[in-house]
Amino acid sequence: MSRLFSWRSIYLVVALCAIAPCVGRAQTVDQDRFQKFRNSKANKDLIVRALTGVPPEVFPTCPGLGPTRSRVEVEKSISFDPDGVPNAGAWWERLPVHGCGNDTVLNVHFQARGDGTIDAQFAMPGTTHADLDLQRDAVQYAIIAAGSRAKDCRQFYVRNTLFGGHGLRKPLAYDPGKDAQSRAWWETWTVTGCNRSFDVLMEFVPDAKGTKVIQPQGEVLEY
């Protein structure tokens, strides 16, 4: 696969008719200015750069690559400079893709800096509820779990993440409900390496110090 084809494929992914951003109660954004920026070439270039380095094991491209409508989640209130470029705030761009053997959601995190730059970073694919910092911690546990089943493999990738629900699976602990001060949750992370794939159970337990990552021993399924 040529690099040129990869770039064209990624542009296909980002050339979407996006739906309106989801804005939390504590966040604000000028919808019109934000939509104008998101439709700009500068924004598409940010996404392309964030996705270009993603390995094909995670984001394969092919002639049948098919995007769907993207979704945006505002993480921190967004403000704009006089040219309409975000100069503060953070948000997520969720890009569902299908047709190349790994139907998933490509997630790009944006952080606007006060110096006029915007950081765009590819995060774990799929529907994980973990933020960037938590993902960095959790990926180590997921890879160690897969490595315990493929001891001769030295290179692993998280191919997909799937939010399973609130509560815990092992040991079984029920969800206290949406009004609880903190809610644990569980996910399935698909880890691939050396032509083998594993579904790894991941559990996340918030406490007063942050969120604890748990990978229950033995909860690794090869398929």
CSV table of N, CA and C in Angstrom, one decimal, residues 51 71 92-95 104-109 121-128 135 161:
chain,number,residue,atom,x,y,z
A,51,LEU,N,-3.5,10.8,12.4
A,51,LEU,CA,-3.8,9.4,11.9
A,51,LEU,C,-2.7,8.8,11.1
A,71,ARG,N,-18.6,12.5,15.4
A,71,ARG,CA,-19.2,13.1,16.5
A,71,ARG,C,-18.1,13.8,17.3
A,92,TRP,N,-12.8,16.1,21.8
A,92,TRP,CA,-12.6,14.8,21.1
A,92,TRP,C,-13.3,14.8,19.7
A,93,GLU,N,-12.7,14.2,18.8
A,93,GLU,CA,-13.4,13.9,17.5
A,93,GLU,C,-13.5,12.4,17.4
A,94,ARG,N,-14.7,11.9,17.2
A,94,ARG,CA,-15.0,10.5,17.1
A,94,ARG,C,-15.3,10.2,15.7
A,95,LEU,N,-14.5,9.3,15.0
A,95,LEU,CA,-14.6,9.0,13.6
A,95,LEU,C,-14.9,7.5,13.4
A,104,THR,N,-14.4,0.1,13.6
A,104,THR,CA,-14.1,0.7,15.0
A,104,THR,C,-14.4,2.2,14.9
A,105,VAL,N,-14.0,2.9,16.0
A,105,VAL,CA,-14.1,4.3,16.0
A,105,VAL,C,-12.7,4.9,16.2
A,106,LEU,N,-12.2,5.8,15.3
A,106,LEU,CA,-11.0,6.4,15.5
A,106,LEU,C,-11.2,7.7,16.4
A,107,ASN,N,-10.4,7.8,17.4
A,107,ASN,CA,-10.6,8.9,18.4
A,107,ASN,C,-9.3,9.8,18.3
A,108,VAL,N,-9.6,11.1,18.1
A,108,VAL,CA,-8.5,12.1,18.1
A,108,VAL,C,-8.8,13.1,19.1
A,109,HIS,N,-7.8,13.4,20.0
A,109,HIS,CA,-8.0,14.3,21.1
A,109,HIS,C,-7.3,15.6,20.7
A,121,GLN,N,-3.9,14.4,18.9
A,121,GLN,CA,-3.3,13.2,19.3
A,121,GLN,C,-4.2,12.0,19.1
A,122,PHE,N,-3.8,11.0,18.4
A,122,PHE,CA,-4.6,9.8,18.2
A,122,PHE,C,-4.6,9.0,19.5
A,123,ALA,N,-5.8,8.7,20.0
A,123,ALA,CA,-6.0,7.9,21.2
A,123,ALA,C,-6.4,6.5,20.9
A,124,MET,N,-6.7,5.7,21.9
A,124,MET,CA,-7.1,4.3,21.7
A,124,MET,C,-8.4,4.3,20.8
A,125,PRO,N,-8.4,3.4,19.8
A,125,PRO,CA,-9.6,3.3,19.0
A,125,PRO,C,-10.7,2.6,19.8
A,126,GLY,N,-11.9,2.8,19.3
A,126,GLY,CA,-13.1,2.2,19.9
A,126,GLY,C,-13.9,3.1,20.9
A,127,THR,N,-14.5,2.4,21.9
A,127,THR,CA,-15.5,3.2,22.7
A,127,THR,C,-15.1,3.2,24.2
A,128,THR,N,-13.8,3.1,24.4
A,128,THR,CA,-13.3,3.3,25.8
A,128,THR,C,-13.8,4.6,26.5
A,135,GLN,N,-5.7,6.0,29.7
A,135,GLN,CA,-5.3,5.1,28.6
A,135,GLN,C,-3.8,4.7,28.6
A,161,THR,N,-11.2,-1.0,21.4
A,161,THR,CA,-11.7,-1.0,22.8
A,161,THR,C,-13.2,-1.0,22.8
